[in-house]
Amino acid sequence: EYDKRRNIVFDALQDMEGVICKKPKGAFYITAKLPVENAEDFVRWLLTDYDIDNETVMFAPAEGFYATECMGRDEIRISYVLKEEDLKKAMNILKQGLIEYNK
């Protein structure tokens, strides 16, 4: 079940311009490098200023998961514990949000 969910998220991320990530083997999350300068600012923007049909997504900025200062500044951590349809919707919101944010 988790492999299927992981693949949904991973495949969607691979389809997003400028996003870089590795396919995890055992975790229930993916860390993805985004084409943004500061992931925390991007995540905040998603929550406060962006939606599709009154829905948005929340991700964990990855910087807090690193011991080295400034590592992960342009990365997010995406958990894939949601239902498949919810993951697909979230990945679409992320993709469209990145396009809008980087205009």
PDB file of C-alpha atoms in Angstrom:
ATOM      1  CA  GLU A   1       0.000   0.000   0.000  1.00  0.00           C
ATOM      2  CA  TYR A   2       2.756   2.452   0.919  1.00  0.00           C
ATOM      3  CA  ASP A   3       4.707   1.547  -2.214  1.00  0.00           C
ATOM      4  CA  LYS A   4       1.706   2.506  -4.324  1.00  0.00           C
ATOM      5  CA  ARG A   5       1.281   5.821  -2.485  1.00  0.00           C
ATOM      6  CA  ARG A   6       5.007   6.517  -2.669  1.00  0.00           C
ATOM      7  CA  ASN A   7       4.943   5.922  -6.411  1.00  0.00           C
ATOM      8  CA  ILE A   8       2.025   8.325  -6.876  1.00  0.00           C
ATOM      9  CA  VAL A   9       3.951  11.096  -5.111  1.00  0.00           C
ATOM     10  CA  PHE A  10       7.321  10.252  -6.670  1.00  0.00           C
ATOM     11  CA  ASP A  11       5.945  10.041 -10.217  1.00  0.00           C
ATOM     12  CA  ALA A  12       4.100  13.344  -9.794  1.00  0.00           C
ATOM     13  CA  LEU A  13       7.253  15.053  -8.497  1.00  0.00           C
ATOM     14  CA  GLN A  14       9.254  13.707 -11.442  1.00  0.00           C
ATOM     15  CA  ASP A  15       6.759  15.435 -13.725  1.00  0.00           C
ATOM     16  CA  MET A  16       7.303  18.861 -12.095  1.00  0.00           C
ATOM     17  CA  GLU A  17       9.820  21.178 -13.719  1.00  0.00           C
ATOM     18  CA  GLY A  18      12.818  21.880 -11.509  1.00  0.00           C
ATOM     19  CA  VAL A  19      11.892  19.405  -8.754  1.00  0.00           C
ATOM     20  CA  ILE A  20      14.573  16.922  -7.711  1.00  0.00           C
ATOM     21  CA  CYS A  21      14.050  13.929  -5.435  1.00  0.00           C
ATOM     22  CA  LYS A  22      15.142  10.360  -4.870  1.00  0.00           C
ATOM     23  CA  LYS A  23      12.734   7.474  -4.511  1.00  0.00           C
ATOM     24  CA  PRO A  24      12.756   6.376  -0.863  1.00  0.00           C
ATOM     25  CA  LYS A  25      13.063   2.691  -0.104  1.00  0.00           C
ATOM     26  CA  GLY A  26      11.591   2.433   3.395  1.00  0.00           C
ATOM     27  CA  ALA A  27      10.307   5.754   4.680  1.00  0.00           C
ATOM     28  CA  PHE A  28       6.751   7.082   4.543  1.00  0.00           C
ATOM     29  CA  TYR A  29       7.881  10.461   3.224  1.00  0.00           C
ATOM     30  CA  ILE A  30       9.822  11.984   0.345  1.00  0.00           C
ATOM     31  CA  THR A  31      12.158  14.948   0.589  1.00  0.00           C
ATOM     32  CA  ALA A  32      12.020  17.042  -2.571  1.00  0.00           C
ATOM     33  CA  LYS A  33      14.215  19.934  -3.696  1.00  0.00           C
ATOM     34  CA  LEU A  34      11.991  22.632  -5.184  1.00  0.00           C
ATOM     35  CA  PRO A  35      12.751  25.382  -7.695  1.00  0.00           C
ATOM     36  CA  VAL A  36      12.344  28.017  -4.960  1.00  0.00           C
ATOM     37  CA  GLU A  37      14.862  29.972  -2.912  1.00  0.00           C
ATOM     38  CA  ASN A  38      13.158  29.384   0.426  1.00  0.00           C
ATOM     39  CA  ALA A  39      10.783  26.456   0.971  1.00  0.00           C
ATOM     40  CA  GLU A  40       9.421  27.899   4.217  1.00  0.00           C
ATOM     41  CA  ASP A  41       8.299  31.053   2.389  1.00  0.00           C
ATOM     42  CA  PHE A  42       6.763  28.926  -0.372  1.00  0.00           C
ATOM     43  CA  VAL A  43       4.890  26.712   2.114  1.00  0.00           C
ATOM     44  CA  ARG A  44       3.585  29.798   3.918  1.00  0.00           C
ATOM     45  CA  TRP A  45       2.436  31.254   0.573  1.00  0.00           C
ATOM     46  CA  LEU A  46       0.610  28.014  -0.259  1.00  0.00           C
ATOM     47  CA  LEU A  47      -1.248  28.177   3.051  1.00  0.00           C
ATOM     48  CA  THR A  48      -2.128  31.858   3.018  1.00  0.00           C
ATOM     49  CA  ASP A  49      -2.318  32.982  -0.600  1.00  0.00           C
ATOM     50  CA  TYR A  50      -2.924  30.023  -2.892  1.00  0.00           C
ATOM     51  CA  ASP A  51      -5.711  27.549  -3.483  1.00  0.00           C
ATOM     52  CA  ILE A  52      -7.444  25.587  -6.211  1.00  0.00           C
ATOM     53  CA  ASP A  53     -11.209  25.420  -5.685  1.00  0.00           C
ATOM     54  CA  ASN A  54     -10.725  26.551  -2.065  1.00  0.00           C
ATOM     55  CA  GLU A  55      -8.247  23.748  -1.339  1.00  0.00           C
ATOM     56  CA  THR A  56      -4.540  24.001  -0.651  1.00  0.00           C
ATOM     57  CA  VAL A  57      -1.780  21.814   0.756  1.00  0.00           C
ATOM     58  CA  MET A  58       0.680  21.951   3.621  1.00  0.00           C
ATOM     59  CA  PHE A  59       4.179  20.519   3.592  1.00  0.00           C
ATOM     60  CA  ALA A  60       6.978  20.511   6.139  1.00  0.00           C
ATOM     61  CA  PRO A  61       9.944  22.674   5.139  1.00  0.00           C
ATOM     62  CA  ALA A  62      12.923  20.298   5.281  1.00  0.00           C
ATOM     63  CA  GLU A  63      15.450  22.736   6.749  1.00  0.00           C
ATOM     64  CA  GLY A  64      14.459  21.757  10.301  1.00  0.00           C
ATOM     65  CA  PHE A  65      15.329  18.114   9.635  1.00  0.00           C
ATOM     66  CA  TYR A  66      19.021  18.902   8.997  1.00  0.00           C
ATOM     67  CA  ALA A  67      21.713  19.517  11.627  1.00  0.00           C
ATOM     68  CA  THR A  68      23.766  21.638   9.212  1.00  0.00           C
ATOM     69  CA  GLU A  69      22.609  25.240   8.955  1.00  0.00           C
ATOM     70  CA  CYS A  70      20.981  26.202   5.630  1.00  0.00           C
ATOM     71  CA  MET A  71      20.735  22.580   4.438  1.00  0.00           C
ATOM     72  CA  GLY A  72      17.282  21.826   3.079  1.00  0.00           C
ATOM     73  CA  ARG A  73      16.404  25.493   2.671  1.00  0.00           C
ATOM     74  CA  ASP A  74      14.828  24.785  -0.728  1.00  0.00           C
ATOM     75  CA  GLU A  75      13.365  21.394   0.198  1.00  0.00           C
ATOM     76  CA  ILE A  76      10.082  20.086   1.546  1.00  0.00           C
ATOM     77  CA  ARG A  77       9.172  16.820   3.196  1.00  0.00           C
ATOM     78  CA  ILE A  78       6.044  15.143   1.835  1.00  0.00           C
ATOM     79  CA  SER A  79       4.336  12.381   3.786  1.00  0.00           C
ATOM     80  CA  TYR A  80       2.375   9.858   1.758  1.00  0.00           C
ATOM     81  CA  VAL A  81       0.019   8.578   4.432  1.00  0.00           C
ATOM     82  CA  LEU A  82      -3.097  10.025   2.759  1.00  0.00           C
ATOM     83  CA  LYS A  83      -5.503   8.198   0.462  1.00  0.00           C
ATOM     84  CA  GLU A  84      -4.410   7.870  -3.153  1.00  0.00           C
ATOM     85  CA  GLU A  85      -6.952  10.364  -4.493  1.00  0.00           C
ATOM     86  CA  ASP A  86      -5.947  12.923  -1.859  1.00  0.00           C
ATOM     87  CA  LEU A  87      -2.282  12.478  -2.766  1.00  0.00           C
ATOM     88  CA  LYS A  88      -3.043  13.002  -6.454  1.00  0.00           C
ATOM     89  CA  LYS A  89      -4.985  16.164  -5.649  1.00  0.00           C
ATOM     90  CA  ALA A  90      -2.187  17.430  -3.388  1.00  0.00           C
ATOM     91  CA  MET A  91       0.446  16.833  -6.061  1.00  0.00           C
ATOM     92  CA  ASN A  92      -1.633  18.763  -8.597  1.00  0.00           C
ATOM     93  CA  ILE A  93      -1.984  21.682  -6.181  1.00  0.00           C
ATOM     94  CA  LEU A  94       1.781  21.609  -5.564  1.00  0.00           C
ATOM     95  CA  LYS A  95       2.550  21.531  -9.288  1.00  0.00           C
ATOM     96  CA  GLN A  96       0.198  24.394 -10.133  1.00  0.00           C
ATOM     97  CA  GLY A  97       1.350  26.308  -7.054  1.00  0.00           C
ATOM     98  CA  LEU A  98       4.998  26.099  -8.121  1.00  0.00           C
ATOM     99  CA  ILE A  99       4.095  27.403 -11.567  1.00  0.00           C
ATOM    100  CA  GLU A 100       2.166  30.338 -10.096  1.00  0.00           C
ATOM    101  CA  TYR A 101       4.760  31.098  -7.401  1.00  0.00           C
ATOM    102  CA  ASN A 102       7.595  31.237  -9.915  1.00  0.00           C
ATOM    103  CA  LYS A 103       5.863  33.546 -12.413  1.00  0.00           C
TER     104      LYS A 103
END
